[in-house]
Structures are given as structure tokens and as C-alpha cells.
mmCIF file of C-alpha atoms in Angstrom:
data_model
loop_
_atom_site.group_PDB
_atom_site.id
_atom_site.type_symbol
_atom_site.label_atom_id
_atom_site.label_comp_id
_atom_site.label_asym_id
_atom_site.label_seq_id
_atom_site.Cartn_x
_atom_site.Cartn_y
_atom_site.Cartn_z
ATOM 1 C CA MET A 1 37.678 84.802 -35.520
ATOM 2 C CA SER A 2 35.115 84.580 -33.240
ATOM 3 C CA ASP A 3 35.268 83.228 -29.887
ATOM 4 C CA THR A 4 33.414 80.140 -30.859
ATOM 5 C CA ALA A 5 35.506 79.310 -33.953
ATOM 6 C CA GLY A 6 36.417 75.558 -34.135
ATOM 7 C CA ALA A 7 33.158 74.438 -32.312
ATOM 8 C CA PRO A 8 30.129 73.045 -33.810
ATOM 9 C CA SER A 9 27.534 75.627 -34.283
ATOM 10 C CA GLY A 10 24.795 75.753 -31.505
ATOM 11 C CA GLN A 11 26.957 73.743 -29.077
ATOM 12 C CA PRO A 12 28.591 75.947 -26.238
ATOM 13 C CA GLY A 13 31.876 74.980 -24.670
ATOM 14 C CA GLY A 14 32.870 73.328 -27.936
ATOM 15 C CA ARG A 15 31.432 70.080 -27.272
ATOM 16 C CA ARG A 16 30.434 67.949 -30.082
ATOM 17 C CA ALA A 17 26.772 67.155 -30.989
ATOM 18 C CA LEU A 18 25.720 63.683 -30.742
ATOM 19 C CA GLY A 19 24.631 62.360 -34.272
ATOM 20 C CA PRO A 20 24.451 59.155 -36.178
ATOM 21 C CA GLY A 21 26.961 56.364 -35.328
ATOM 22 C CA THR A 22 27.350 57.788 -31.629
ATOM 23 C CA GLY A 23 26.261 56.043 -28.470
ATOM 24 C CA ALA A 24 22.970 57.906 -28.135
ATOM 25 C CA SER A 25 22.068 57.271 -31.565
ATOM 26 C CA ALA A 26 18.796 55.433 -31.943
ATOM 27 C CA SER A 27 20.592 52.741 -33.865
ATOM 28 C CA GLY A 28 23.721 52.805 -32.215
ATOM 29 C CA PRO A 29 25.507 50.299 -29.778
ATOM 30 C CA GLY A 30 24.201 52.140 -26.668
ATOM 31 C CA ARG A 31 20.537 51.545 -27.585
ATOM 32 C CA ALA A 32 21.367 47.829 -28.405
ATOM 33 C CA ARG A 33 22.863 47.605 -24.806
ATOM 34 C CA ARG A 34 19.700 49.021 -23.196
ATOM 35 C CA ARG A 35 17.642 46.668 -25.138
ATOM 36 C CA ARG A 36 19.762 43.555 -23.957
ATOM 37 C CA ARG A 37 19.285 44.959 -20.467
ATOM 38 C CA ARG A 38 15.687 45.340 -20.804
ATOM 39 C CA TRP A 39 15.326 41.893 -22.282
ATOM 40 C CA ALA A 40 17.575 40.273 -19.552
ATOM 41 C CA LEU A 41 15.400 41.907 -16.904
ATOM 42 C CA GLY A 42 12.176 41.069 -18.589
ATOM 43 C CA THR A 43 13.348 37.432 -18.893
ATOM 44 C CA GLY A 44 14.659 37.308 -15.354
ATOM 45 C CA LEU A 45 11.105 38.576 -14.225
ATOM 46 C CA THR A 46 9.230 35.998 -16.378
ATOM 47 C CA VAL A 47 11.418 33.167 -15.016
ATOM 48 C CA THR A 48 11.129 34.314 -11.431
ATOM 49 C CA ALA A 49 7.440 34.648 -11.838
ATOM 50 C CA ALA A 50 7.254 31.232 -13.289
ATOM 51 C CA LEU A 51 9.155 29.884 -10.564
ATOM 52 C CA VAL A 52 7.021 31.510 -7.958
ATOM 53 C CA VAL A 53 3.853 30.177 -9.626
ATOM 54 C CA ALA A 54 5.357 26.625 -9.976
ATOM 55 C CA ALA A 55 6.454 26.583 -6.441
ATOM 56 C CA GLY A 56 2.941 27.905 -5.498
ATOM 57 C CA VAL A 57 1.241 25.154 -7.428
ATOM 58 C CA GLY A 58 3.672 22.716 -5.969
ATOM 59 C CA TRP A 59 2.852 23.989 -2.414
ATOM 60 C CA VAL A 60 -0.801 23.819 -3.033
ATOM 61 C CA VAL A 61 -0.504 20.323 -4.554
ATOM 62 C CA TYR A 62 1.560 19.124 -1.423
ATOM 63 C CA LEU A 63 -0.800 20.677 0.999
ATOM 64 C CA LYS A 64 -3.738 18.989 -0.769
ATOM 65 C CA LEU A 65 -2.243 15.643 -0.676
ATOM 66 C CA ASP A 66 -0.811 15.928 2.737
ATOM 67 C CA GLY A 67 -4.344 17.069 4.043
ATOM 68 C CA ASN A 68 -5.805 14.136 2.347
ATOM 69 C CA ILE A 69 -4.456 11.606 4.758
ATOM 70 C CA THR A 70 -6.409 10.962 7.921
ATOM 71 C CA PRO A 71 -4.596 10.371 11.126
ATOM 72 C CA ASP A 72 -5.826 7.669 13.385
ATOM 73 C CA GLU A 73 -5.243 9.506 16.461
ATOM 74 C CA ALA A 74 -7.857 7.229 18.626
ATOM 75 C CA ALA A 75 -5.892 4.116 17.568
ATOM 76 C CA ALA A 76 -2.695 5.845 18.794
ATOM 77 C CA ALA A 77 -3.936 6.634 22.150
ATOM 78 C CA GLU A 78 -5.539 3.189 22.661
ATOM 79 C CA LEU A 79 -2.046 1.535 21.604
ATOM 80 C CA ALA A 80 -0.224 3.709 24.051
ATOM 81 C CA ARG A 81 -2.559 2.743 26.987
ATOM 82 C CA PHE A 82 -1.372 -0.691 26.524
ATOM 83 C CA GLU A 83 2.241 0.026 25.557
ATOM 84 C CA GLU A 84 3.715 -2.443 28.419
ATOM 85 C CA GLU A 85 2.065 -5.394 27.033
ATOM 86 C CA ARG A 86 3.125 -4.949 23.351
ATOM 87 C CA PRO A 87 6.000 -6.626 21.875
ATOM 88 C CA THR A 88 9.311 -5.196 21.492
ATOM 89 C CA ALA A 89 10.825 -4.591 18.227
ATOM 90 C CA LEU A 90 13.819 -6.851 17.728
ATOM 91 C CA VAL A 91 15.812 -5.428 14.542
ATOM 92 C CA LYS A 92 16.414 -1.942 14.193
ATOM 93 C CA ASP A 93 14.940 -0.322 11.029
ATOM 94 C CA ALA A 94 12.854 -3.385 10.145
ATOM 95 C CA LEU A 95 9.139 -2.589 9.756
ATOM 96 C CA ASN A 96 5.932 -4.461 10.217
ATOM 97 C CA ILE A 97 2.793 -2.487 8.778
ATOM 98 C CA LEU A 98 -0.544 -3.951 9.358
ATOM 99 C CA LEU A 99 -2.810 -3.031 5.940
ATOM 100 C CA ILE A 100 -6.512 -3.289 6.716
ATOM 101 C CA GLY A 101 -9.161 -3.252 3.814
ATOM 102 C CA SER A 102 -12.260 -2.083 5.530
ATOM 103 C CA ASP A 103 -15.745 -2.756 4.255
ATOM 104 C CA SER A 104 -17.226 0.222 6.015
ATOM 105 C CA ARG A 105 -20.395 1.624 4.266
ATOM 106 C CA SER A 106 -20.092 4.954 5.722
ATOM 107 C CA GLY A 107 -19.842 7.997 3.660
ATOM 108 C CA ALA A 108 -21.647 8.956 0.306
ATOM 109 C CA GLU A 109 -19.033 7.017 -1.862
ATOM 110 C CA ASN A 110 -18.877 3.929 0.289
ATOM 111 C CA ARG A 111 -22.907 3.755 0.682
ATOM 112 C CA ARG A 112 -23.392 2.339 -2.716
ATOM 113 C CA TYR A 113 -21.828 -0.874 -1.472
ATOM 114 C CA GLY A 114 -24.518 -1.530 0.995
ATOM 115 C CA ARG A 115 -26.481 -0.101 4.020
ATOM 116 C CA ASP A 116 -24.429 1.714 6.633
ATOM 117 C CA VAL A 117 -25.181 -0.241 10.077
ATOM 118 C CA GLY A 118 -22.522 1.820 11.927
ATOM 119 C CA THR A 119 -19.822 -0.913 11.917
ATOM 120 C CA GLU A 120 -17.182 -2.032 9.878
ATOM 121 C CA ARG A 121 -15.246 -5.242 9.470
ATOM 122 C CA SER A 122 -11.722 -6.201 8.258
ATOM 123 C CA ASP A 123 -12.571 -7.342 4.683
ATOM 124 C CA THR A 124 -8.726 -8.035 4.086
ATOM 125 C CA VAL A 125 -5.744 -7.696 6.637
ATOM 126 C CA ILE A 126 -2.233 -8.332 5.560
ATOM 127 C CA LEU A 127 0.904 -7.884 7.700
ATOM 128 C CA LEU A 128 3.510 -6.397 5.506
ATOM 129 C CA HIS A 129 7.215 -6.930 6.667
ATOM 130 C CA LEU A 130 10.067 -4.741 5.300
ATOM 131 C CA PRO A 131 13.444 -5.996 6.415
ATOM 132 C CA ALA A 132 16.185 -3.552 7.584
ATOM 133 C CA GLY A 133 17.943 -3.500 4.182
ATOM 134 C CA ARG A 134 14.741 -3.215 2.193
ATOM 135 C CA ARG A 135 15.876 -6.024 0.233
ATOM 136 C CA SER A 136 12.292 -7.661 -0.031
ATOM 137 C CA ALA A 137 8.872 -7.144 0.957
ATOM 138 C CA THR A 138 6.887 -9.898 2.602
ATOM 139 C CA ALA A 139 2.916 -9.659 2.608
ATOM 140 C CA VAL A 140 1.147 -12.117 4.930
ATOM 141 C CA SER A 141 -2.631 -12.243 4.861
ATOM 142 C CA VAL A 142 -4.658 -13.137 8.034
ATOM 143 C CA PRO A 143 -7.484 -15.168 7.237
ATOM 144 C CA ARG A 144 -11.004 -13.479 8.590
ATOM 145 C CA ASP A 145 -12.154 -16.698 9.947
ATOM 146 C CA LEU A 146 -8.932 -17.522 12.020
ATOM 147 C CA MET A 147 -9.723 -18.407 15.598
ATOM 148 C CA VAL A 148 -7.626 -16.008 17.869
ATOM 149 C CA ASP A 149 -7.434 -14.429 21.115
ATOM 150 C CA VAL A 150 -9.112 -11.095 21.115
ATOM 151 C CA PRO A 151 -8.084 -8.714 24.072
ATOM 152 C CA GLY A 152 -10.505 -6.466 25.746
ATOM 153 C CA CYS A 153 -10.814 -3.370 23.414
ATOM 154 C CA LEU A 154 -12.193 0.115 23.410
ATOM 155 C CA HIS A 155 -15.510 0.177 21.292
ATOM 156 C CA ARG A 156 -16.593 3.078 19.235
ATOM 157 C CA ASP A 157 -19.358 3.738 21.752
ATOM 158 C CA GLY A 158 -16.855 4.202 24.486
ATOM 159 C CA SER A 159 -17.472 0.958 26.165
ATOM 160 C CA ARG A 160 -14.925 -1.692 26.578
ATOM 161 C CA THR A 161 -15.372 -5.257 25.390
ATOM 162 C CA GLU A 162 -14.384 -8.338 27.166
ATOM 163 C CA PRO A 163 -11.681 -10.619 26.060
ATOM 164 C CA GLU A 164 -12.706 -13.459 23.785
ATOM 165 C CA PHE A 165 -11.631 -16.367 21.692
ATOM 166 C CA ALA A 166 -13.170 -15.581 18.313
ATOM 167 C CA ALA A 167 -12.677 -15.056 14.582
ATOM 168 C CA PHE A 168 -10.171 -12.544 13.803
ATOM 169 C CA ASN A 169 -12.540 -10.385 11.892
ATOM 170 C CA THR A 170 -14.152 -9.722 15.345
ATOM 171 C CA ALA A 171 -11.086 -7.503 16.414
ATOM 172 C CA PHE A 172 -11.637 -5.008 14.145
ATOM 173 C CA GLU A 173 -15.439 -4.950 14.037
ATOM 174 C CA ARG A 174 -15.233 -4.573 18.018
ATOM 175 C CA GLY A 175 -12.396 -2.203 18.377
ATOM 176 C CA GLY A 176 -11.251 -0.819 15.006
ATOM 177 C CA SER A 177 -7.623 -0.591 14.039
ATOM 178 C CA ALA A 178 -5.983 -0.570 17.539
ATOM 179 C CA CYS A 179 -7.840 -3.748 18.557
ATOM 180 C CA ALA A 180 -6.767 -5.556 15.309
ATOM 181 C CA ILE A 181 -3.277 -4.314 15.897
ATOM 182 C CA ARG A 182 -3.304 -5.889 19.335
ATOM 183 C CA THR A 183 -4.791 -9.182 18.155
ATOM 184 C CA VAL A 184 -1.977 -9.725 15.641
ATOM 185 C CA GLU A 185 0.486 -8.655 18.166
ATOM 186 C CA LYS A 186 -0.829 -11.173 20.852
ATOM 187 C CA LEU A 187 -1.206 -13.916 17.917
ATOM 188 C CA THR A 188 2.368 -13.442 16.234
ATOM 189 C CA ASP A 189 4.396 -11.778 19.131
ATOM 190 C CA ILE A 190 5.436 -9.164 16.301
ATOM 191 C CA ARG A 191 5.667 -5.546 16.769
ATOM 192 C CA VAL A 192 3.388 -3.840 14.431
ATOM 193 C CA ASP A 193 5.218 -0.274 13.761
ATOM 194 C CA HIS A 194 2.467 1.319 11.381
ATOM 195 C CA HIS A 195 -0.970 0.714 10.218
ATOM 196 C CA VAL A 196 -2.927 1.676 7.101
ATOM 197 C CA VAL A 197 -6.547 1.530 6.689
ATOM 198 C CA VAL A 198 -8.215 1.639 3.041
ATOM 199 C CA ASP A 199 -11.874 1.624 2.400
ATOM 200 C CA PHE A 200 -13.895 0.464 -0.850
ATOM 201 C CA HIS A 201 -13.844 3.845 -2.580
ATOM 202 C CA GLY A 202 -10.127 4.194 -2.048
ATOM 203 C CA PHE A 203 -9.250 0.888 -3.512
ATOM 204 C CA THR A 204 -11.520 1.480 -6.716
ATOM 205 C CA LYS A 205 -9.765 5.040 -7.045
ATOM 206 C CA MET A 206 -6.419 3.757 -6.899
ATOM 207 C CA VAL A 207 -7.184 1.106 -9.538
ATOM 208 C CA ASP A 208 -8.676 3.666 -11.879
ATOM 209 C CA ALA A 209 -5.641 6.101 -11.336
ATOM 210 C CA VAL A 210 -3.353 3.553 -12.926
ATOM 211 C CA ASP A 211 -5.812 2.954 -15.987
ATOM 212 C CA GLY A 212 -6.754 -0.492 -14.511
ATOM 213 C CA VAL A 213 -4.918 -3.555 -13.589
ATOM 214 C CA GLU A 214 -4.492 -6.905 -15.919
ATOM 215 C CA VAL A 215 -5.641 -10.166 -14.448
ATOM 216 C CA CYS A 216 -5.955 -13.697 -16.138
ATOM 217 C CA LEU A 217 -9.065 -15.607 -16.099
ATOM 218 C CA ARG A 218 -9.252 -19.343 -17.145
ATOM 219 C CA GLU A 219 -13.071 -19.128 -17.595
ATOM 220 C CA PRO A 220 -15.445 -16.325 -18.326
ATOM 221 C CA VAL A 221 -17.113 -15.097 -14.967
ATOM 222 C CA ASP A 222 -20.740 -14.108 -14.843
ATOM 223 C CA ASP A 223 -21.519 -12.947 -11.247
ATOM 224 C CA GLU A 224 -24.448 -10.603 -10.782
ATOM 225 C CA ALA A 225 -23.643 -10.052 -7.032
ATOM 226 C CA ALA A 226 -20.301 -8.848 -7.698
ATOM 227 C CA GLY A 227 -21.150 -7.086 -10.675
ATOM 228 C CA LEU A 228 -18.791 -9.044 -13.006
ATOM 229 C CA ARG A 229 -19.071 -10.069 -16.335
ATOM 230 C CA LEU A 230 -15.989 -10.992 -17.826
ATOM 231 C CA PRO A 231 -14.485 -12.832 -20.789
ATOM 232 C CA ALA A 232 -11.688 -15.705 -20.259
ATOM 233 C CA GLY A 233 -7.976 -14.738 -20.734
ATOM 234 C CA ARG A 234 -6.158 -11.374 -20.195
ATOM 235 C CA VAL A 235 -8.675 -8.898 -18.940
ATOM 236 C CA THR A 236 -7.827 -5.242 -17.554
ATOM 237 C CA LEU A 237 -10.172 -4.414 -14.845
ATOM 238 C CA ASP A 238 -11.332 -0.955 -13.826
ATOM 239 C CA GLY A 239 -11.585 0.117 -10.127
ATOM 240 C CA GLU A 240 -15.427 -1.468 -9.833
ATOM 241 C CA GLN A 241 -14.572 -4.720 -11.609
ATOM 242 C CA ALA A 242 -11.332 -4.932 -9.389
ATOM 243 C CA LEU A 243 -13.373 -4.617 -6.043
ATOM 244 C CA GLY A 244 -15.770 -7.121 -7.330
ATOM 245 C CA TYR A 245 -12.937 -9.500 -8.381
ATOM 246 C CA VAL A 246 -11.079 -9.413 -5.165
ATOM 247 C CA ARG A 247 -14.310 -9.662 -2.951
ATOM 248 C CA ALA A 248 -16.103 -12.304 -5.075
ATOM 249 C CA ARG A 249 -16.811 -15.837 -3.601
ATOM 250 C CA LYS A 250 -19.292 -17.971 -5.646
ATOM 251 C CA SER A 251 -18.128 -17.263 -9.232
ATOM 252 C CA LEU A 252 -14.484 -17.526 -8.763
ATOM 253 C CA GLY A 253 -12.586 -20.675 -7.638
ATOM 254 C CA ASP A 254 -14.065 -22.991 -5.029
ATOM 255 C CA GLY A 255 -15.747 -20.268 -3.129
ATOM 256 C CA SER A 256 -13.367 -20.584 -0.085
ATOM 257 C CA ASP A 257 -11.601 -17.467 1.766
ATOM 258 C CA THR A 258 -8.536 -19.252 1.304
ATOM 259 C CA GLU A 259 -8.926 -19.087 -2.651
ATOM 260 C CA ARG A 260 -10.072 -15.541 -2.243
ATOM 261 C CA MET A 261 -6.951 -14.548 -0.351
ATOM 262 C CA GLU A 262 -4.656 -15.894 -2.999
ATOM 263 C CA ARG A 263 -6.841 -14.128 -5.736
ATOM 264 C CA GLN A 264 -6.344 -10.764 -3.733
ATOM 265 C CA GLN A 265 -2.543 -11.435 -3.360
ATOM 266 C CA ARG A 266 -2.306 -12.092 -7.136
ATOM 267 C CA PHE A 267 -4.095 -8.977 -7.701
ATOM 268 C CA LEU A 268 -2.024 -6.954 -5.338
ATOM 269 C CA GLY A 269 1.073 -8.363 -7.084
ATOM 270 C CA ALA A 270 -0.337 -7.193 -10.577
ATOM 271 C CA LEU A 271 -1.026 -3.590 -8.964
ATOM 272 C CA VAL A 272 2.536 -3.597 -7.631
ATOM 273 C CA SER A 273 3.756 -4.148 -10.956
ATOM 274 C CA LYS A 274 1.786 -1.658 -12.581
ATOM 275 C CA VAL A 275 2.492 1.241 -10.252
ATOM 276 C CA ARG A 276 6.130 0.440 -10.464
ATOM 277 C CA SER A 277 6.129 0.665 -14.323
ATOM 278 C CA ASN A 278 7.690 3.850 -16.093
ATOM 279 C CA GLY A 279 4.263 4.662 -17.307
ATOM 280 C CA VAL A 280 3.047 5.639 -13.858
ATOM 281 C CA LEU A 281 6.000 6.732 -11.783
ATOM 282 C CA LEU A 282 7.512 8.804 -14.506
ATOM 283 C CA ASN A 283 4.392 10.351 -15.760
ATOM 284 C CA PRO A 284 3.060 13.287 -13.533
ATOM 285 C CA VAL A 285 -0.270 13.191 -15.401
ATOM 286 C CA LYS A 286 -0.906 9.695 -14.154
ATOM 287 C CA LEU A 287 1.229 9.820 -11.020
ATOM 288 C CA TYR A 288 -0.864 12.679 -9.429
ATOM 289 C CA PRO A 289 -4.291 10.933 -9.736
ATOM 290 C CA LEU A 290 -2.525 7.917 -8.025
ATOM 291 C CA LEU A 291 -1.242 9.923 -5.360
ATOM 292 C CA ASP A 292 -4.454 11.745 -4.843
ATOM 293 C CA ALA A 293 -6.518 8.484 -4.743
ATOM 294 C CA ALA A 294 -4.127 6.802 -2.489
ATOM 295 C CA THR A 295 -3.762 9.714 0.030
ATOM 296 C CA SER A 296 -7.521 10.610 0.080
ATOM 297 C CA SER A 297 -8.410 6.893 1.036
ATOM 298 C CA LEU A 298 -5.768 6.435 3.569
ATOM 299 C CA THR A 299 -6.184 6.391 7.476
ATOM 300 C CA THR A 300 -2.969 5.699 9.125
ATOM 301 C CA ASP A 301 -0.971 6.153 12.409
ATOM 302 C CA PRO A 302 -0.055 9.739 12.997
ATOM 303 C CA GLU A 303 3.381 9.088 12.087
ATOM 304 C CA LEU A 304 2.508 8.097 8.610
ATOM 305 C CA ALA A 305 -0.197 10.534 8.159
ATOM 306 C CA ASN A 306 1.709 12.960 6.083
ATOM 307 C CA LEU A 307 3.561 12.884 2.676
ATOM 308 C CA ARG A 308 7.071 13.032 4.440
ATOM 309 C CA GLY A 309 6.453 9.803 6.290
ATOM 310 C CA LEU A 310 4.702 8.152 3.232
ATOM 311 C CA TYR A 311 7.628 9.308 0.962
ATOM 312 C CA GLU A 312 10.268 7.840 3.483
ATOM 313 C CA LEU A 313 8.536 4.676 3.530
ATOM 314 C CA VAL A 314 8.017 4.212 -0.282
ATOM 315 C CA ARG A 315 11.537 5.661 -0.884
ATOM 316 C CA GLY A 316 12.938 2.341 0.372
ATOM 317 C CA LEU A 317 10.716 0.191 -1.624
ATOM 318 C CA ARG A 318 11.305 1.478 -5.058
ATOM 319 C CA ASN A 319 14.413 -0.659 -5.722
ATOM 320 C CA ILE A 320 12.896 -3.964 -4.618
ATOM 321 C CA PRO A 321 12.765 -6.346 -7.547
ATOM 322 C CA ALA A 322 9.340 -7.776 -8.349
ATOM 323 C CA GLU A 323 10.280 -11.266 -7.549
ATOM 324 C CA ARG A 324 11.330 -10.260 -3.999
ATOM 325 C CA VAL A 325 7.699 -8.838 -3.291
ATOM 326 C CA GLN A 326 6.211 -11.891 -1.920
ATOM 327 C CA PHE A 327 2.805 -12.943 -0.835
ATOM 328 C CA LEU A 328 1.652 -15.518 1.307
ATOM 329 C CA THR A 329 -1.057 -16.618 3.910
ATOM 330 C CA VAL A 330 -0.706 -17.323 7.649
ATOM 331 C CA PRO A 331 -0.165 -21.137 7.947
ATOM 332 C CA ARG A 332 -3.503 -22.640 9.040
ATOM 333 C CA GLU A 333 -5.963 -25.446 9.033
ATOM 334 C CA PRO A 334 -9.550 -26.161 9.814
ATOM 335 C CA TYR A 335 -10.448 -25.515 13.404
ATOM 336 C CA VAL A 336 -11.171 -28.435 15.302
ATOM 337 C CA ARG A 337 -14.177 -27.465 16.472
ATOM 338 C CA ASP A 338 -15.735 -25.862 13.339
ATOM 339 C CA ALA A 339 -14.579 -26.751 9.852
ATOM 340 C CA ASN A 340 -15.933 -23.400 8.547
ATOM 341 C CA ARG A 341 -13.091 -21.698 10.941
ATOM 342 C CA ASP A 342 -9.462 -21.772 10.750
ATOM 343 C CA GLN A 343 -6.644 -22.507 13.377
ATOM 344 C CA LEU A 344 -3.040 -21.990 13.168
ATOM 345 C CA ALA A 345 -0.952 -25.020 11.666
ATOM 346 C CA GLU A 346 2.013 -25.594 13.824
ATOM 347 C CA PRO A 347 4.804 -25.652 13.831
ATOM 348 C CA ALA A 348 4.596 -23.726 10.397
ATOM 349 C CA ALA A 349 3.000 -20.748 11.782
ATOM 350 C CA GLU A 350 5.374 -20.145 14.445
ATOM 351 C CA LYS A 351 8.259 -20.738 12.134
ATOM 352 C CA LEU A 352 7.090 -17.975 9.927
ATOM 353 C CA PHE A 353 6.566 -15.569 12.908
ATOM 354 C CA ASP A 354 9.961 -16.223 14.315
ATOM 355 C CA ARG A 355 11.535 -15.529 10.897
ATOM 356 C CA LEU A 356 9.810 -12.294 10.649
ATOM 357 C CA ARG A 357 10.366 -11.353 14.476
ATOM 358 C CA ARG A 358 14.144 -11.806 13.651
ATOM 359 C CA ASP A 359 14.108 -10.241 10.198
ATOM 360 C CA ALA A 360 15.394 -13.524 8.746
ATOM 361 C CA PRO A 361 14.908 -14.195 5.296
ATOM 362 C CA VAL A 362 11.386 -15.771 3.995
ATOM 363 C CA THR A 363 11.219 -17.873 0.971
ATOM 364 C CA VAL A 364 7.988 -18.500 -0.956
ATOM 365 C CA ALA A 365 7.276 -21.041 -3.924
ATOM 366 C CA GLN A 366 4.018 -21.631 -5.621
ATOM 367 C CA SER A 367 2.099 -24.722 -4.255
ATOM 368 C CA GLY A 368 2.016 -27.786 -6.039
ATOM 369 C CA GLU A 369 -1.634 -28.427 -5.118
ATOM 370 C CA ARG A 370 -4.391 -26.141 -6.722
ATOM 371 C CA GLY A 371 -7.864 -26.410 -6.611
ATOM 372 C CA SER A 372 -10.355 -25.945 -9.510
ATOM 373 C CA ALA A 373 -10.438 -22.020 -9.374
ATOM 374 C CA THR A 374 -11.458 -20.146 -12.462
ATOM 375 C CA GLU A 375 -8.456 -17.819 -12.478
ATOM 376 C CA SER A 376 -4.650 -19.001 -13.208
ATOM 377 C CA GLY A 377 -2.992 -20.335 -9.920
ATOM 378 C CA GLY A 378 -6.362 -20.847 -8.370
ATOM 379 C CA GLY A 379 -7.439 -21.896 -5.063
ATOM 380 C CA THR A 380 -5.878 -24.195 -2.612
ATOM 381 C CA PRO A 381 -7.969 -26.739 -0.778
ATOM 382 C CA HIS A 382 -9.176 -25.563 2.578
ATOM 383 C CA ALA A 383 -7.327 -28.166 4.712
ATOM 384 C CA LYS A 384 -4.007 -26.802 3.062
ATOM 385 C CA ALA A 385 -1.754 -25.455 5.845
ATOM 386 C CA ASP A 386 -0.194 -22.942 3.199
ATOM 387 C CA GLY A 387 3.125 -23.428 5.398
ATOM 388 C CA GLU A 388 6.501 -24.624 4.442
ATOM 389 C CA GLY A 389 6.615 -26.526 1.140
ATOM 390 C CA THR A 390 3.268 -28.059 -0.206
ATOM 391 C CA ASP A 391 2.065 -30.405 2.571
ATOM 392 C CA SER A 392 -1.617 -30.303 2.611
ATOM 393 C CA ASN A 393 -1.990 -31.504 6.288
ATOM 394 C CA GLY A 394 -0.192 -28.728 7.876
ATOM 395 C CA LYS A 395 3.043 -30.464 8.332
ATOM 396 C CA THR A 396 6.184 -28.505 7.442
ATOM 397 C CA THR A 397 8.713 -29.311 4.776
ATOM 398 C CA GLU A 398 12.165 -27.791 4.644
ATOM 399 C CA LYS A 399 14.811 -27.125 2.053
ATOM 400 C CA ASP A 400 18.290 -25.781 2.091
ATOM 401 C CA GLY A 401 18.359 -21.920 2.101
ATOM 402 C CA SER A 402 20.888 -19.059 2.217
ATOM 403 C CA GLU A 403 21.442 -19.251 5.950
ATOM 404 C CA PRO A 404 24.745 -20.876 7.021
ATOM 405 C CA SER A 405 25.119 -24.186 8.188
ATOM 406 C CA GLY A 406 26.630 -25.358 11.519
ATOM 407 C CA GLY A 407 23.978 -25.680 13.987
ATOM 408 C CA THR A 408 21.101 -23.660 12.159
ATOM 409 C CA SER A 409 18.171 -25.239 10.491
ATOM 410 C CA PRO A 410 17.683 -25.014 6.696
ATOM 411 C CA THR A 411 15.590 -22.343 5.585
ATOM 412 C CA PRO A 412 11.928 -23.045 5.315
ATOM 413 C CA THR A 413 10.030 -22.221 2.217
ATOM 414 C CA PHE A 414 6.416 -21.213 2.516
ATOM 415 C CA SER A 415 3.640 -21.580 -0.116
ATOM 416 C CA GLY A 416 3.075 -18.382 -1.873
ATOM 417 C CA ASN A 417 3.812 -16.206 -4.906
ATOM 418 C CA THR A 418 5.548 -13.107 -6.028
ATOM 419 C CA ALA A 419 4.725 -9.918 -7.957
ATOM 420 C CA ALA A 420 6.731 -11.090 -10.792
ATOM 421 C CA GLU A 421 4.647 -14.333 -11.647
ATOM 422 C CA ASP A 422 2.626 -14.240 -14.706
ATOM 423 C CA THR A 423 -0.962 -14.921 -13.592
ATOM 424 C CA CYS A 424 -1.550 -16.316 -17.024
ATOM 425 C CA GLY A 425 1.626 -18.556 -16.787
#
């Protein structure tokens, strides 16, 4: 017997040759395990690569949106200069934000709306009050023609203007957002915590980003100056049509600034309802254009001039019911020396400002008096105080509210509307 007896031929040391059915076989369990390992490794690398790409895309999108917002450093510096004369915030976590719609024609996109003369006016000004509990949102329009004390402000050319008693619109024209803020604070004794400025182009982009906003017209509109030709009934306006709608005077309502502000408030209510709908907030395809449009059109105080700041602000608003998003106008009446100007209607105005300062509830109800406006809910007569109740002479009316009795006065009701109201109702 040879020394190799009992061992497979060709295999020294008696080791068995690997053959079919063993671990190294081309069809055996060993190869299956290696295949699983390679598949897992490949899948892991693919998922990792996808996450890296997604994170990269997300970061790029974040940087783009974050970089869209313009910080208003000049206003911040001017407000810091006059910090000692500014009101003190009375309630922690309550916020007051001044929203300014600018009629600036600067820039290629805004030039289409008229010649750039180097100045801009506040086409719309709204003081937005957000209570500490974020249980509601109250938007108070400040009339452009309201006669107010405008402080001395820093002009865009570096000079300083003299204090004057003038129409509110003068403040923004003379000294930009800082002057408008200081004027509002002198008028109301309410601390303005943040401000946001939006131009014409930004407004149209935001409306287009939500695929238009529906309004209701009682009669057809044909206004060449505003670029509007609209049928009666429910109409969905695109960005350009919406801009003409909120700025038009002659063809909508009674032509007064009062009626125009009410129309703007109703449109903003419809826009809020559209943005809050699931079709926008839960649809990335619709949400990104809205965010891009909103951020690229904003000039804000430095604290808000980033996505984190805006997110923290918006996060507190998402659960406010539409019926608690309220719109009203500063109580006012014709100015005694010029019927084409306004003055505060007292005591309604001070009662409103006091409630906002103290973060007390503000209640609004539709006025019983309406003018012959074209759209539903139309214009209020110019002499109306737009204060508590529906008194047309600037006098206040009060009704029982939610505040406790025992020495406290009933909660006043101011003429206004909410985002929940149907403009065709």
C-alpha cells in the first residue's frame, strides 16, 4: 500500500478536494453568502449616496432660501439710535410685526409698474399682533392718509428730516421702514418687535406660487388703469390681477381708501386660507415656489432675515383657526381740517391700542353698514370710525365679552372680518 493510500489522488496530506456541494462551489451556500454580502454592501452604498445627495440638495435649497431674504441693517441701526424713546414691550412672547407693502419701482421686475423716481411709499401698512399664546392673529391696517406726528428721520441721502404733522404715508417715503416703525410706535405706544417689507413683484410671485387666490365680485370689473377685466361671481386671480385688484380705486367700491383697505384685508384672508390648505403646505412642488417667492421678496429686520427666524415665527401660527385670524382698520374719522385725510376716532382708537399693548383679546364683527362696493362685503362710508360696534360717527359701542366682571369693562367689539368669512356670503 502506498504512503498515500486512502487519500484522494492529487491532494497531498489527505485533504479532500473541494467539489460540487461544498462551500467553495459555484452554486453552493458560500457563494450565496458572498452574493448577499455584496448586495447588502451595494445597497448600503446606494442608500448612503442617496442620503448624501438628498442632504446636499436640501442644504443647497436651504442656503438659497436663506440667502433670498434681505436684512434691513440700516433700519436696525436707526432704531437702536432711538432705543430710549421707544415703547417697552409689556407682555413676554407677544409679538407686534409691522407689515409694509412698498410701491417701489426700483429693479427690473418692479419697473414695469411705473417710472422709478428714487423714492418709495407705503402702499399698505398693517400692524400684526400675535398674542403670547398664539391663539389668534390680529391684523390692523393703518390708513395712508391718517394724520400723525412723524418724527425727524434719517433720509436715504443721509440727511435728517424735521419732525412734522403729516399723512402717515410720509413716514416711509421720508425715512423708510425705521421712520414708519417709529411713527407707529408714537401713534400707538406699542413696541414693534419685527418688520417685513414686500414689493409689488414679491406680492405677485406669492399669489402665482399658490396657483392664484379666489375672490368674489358682485359686478363685472373693467378697469384699464388697473389692468383688470373680470366677470362677476367667484374669480381666481393670478399675481398680476391680484395686484391690480388690491390697488384699484375707481372701478371697485366707492373709490375710497377705506373701501380699498377692506378689500385688501379680505384678499389677505383668502390668501391665508389658501396657504394653510393641505394643497400647498403638504405639497413640496407647490410649497417650494411659495417659499422661494416669499423669501426673495422680503426685506426684514436682521433677527427675522433667515429661515430659522421665519420658521419659528410661522410655526406658532399654523394652528390658529381661520376664524381667529382677524382683520380691522385703525378707528378713524375725517380730519377736521381736510375731509380727504383721516384722524384717529377716539376713544375707540385708544381702546384698541390699549388692548394690543396689554395682549388682551380683540373681537371683530362685520359692520352693519356697507357702501355700494362692487365686491361682496364692500366699502364702508368714509365717515365711519371702524371702531367698536358699528357706529358711523366714531362713537364706541360695547358688548359683553370673555373678560371677567368685577370692575372690568366689557370687551369691546371692533368692525372687521376674519379669514374664515366667505367673500361671496
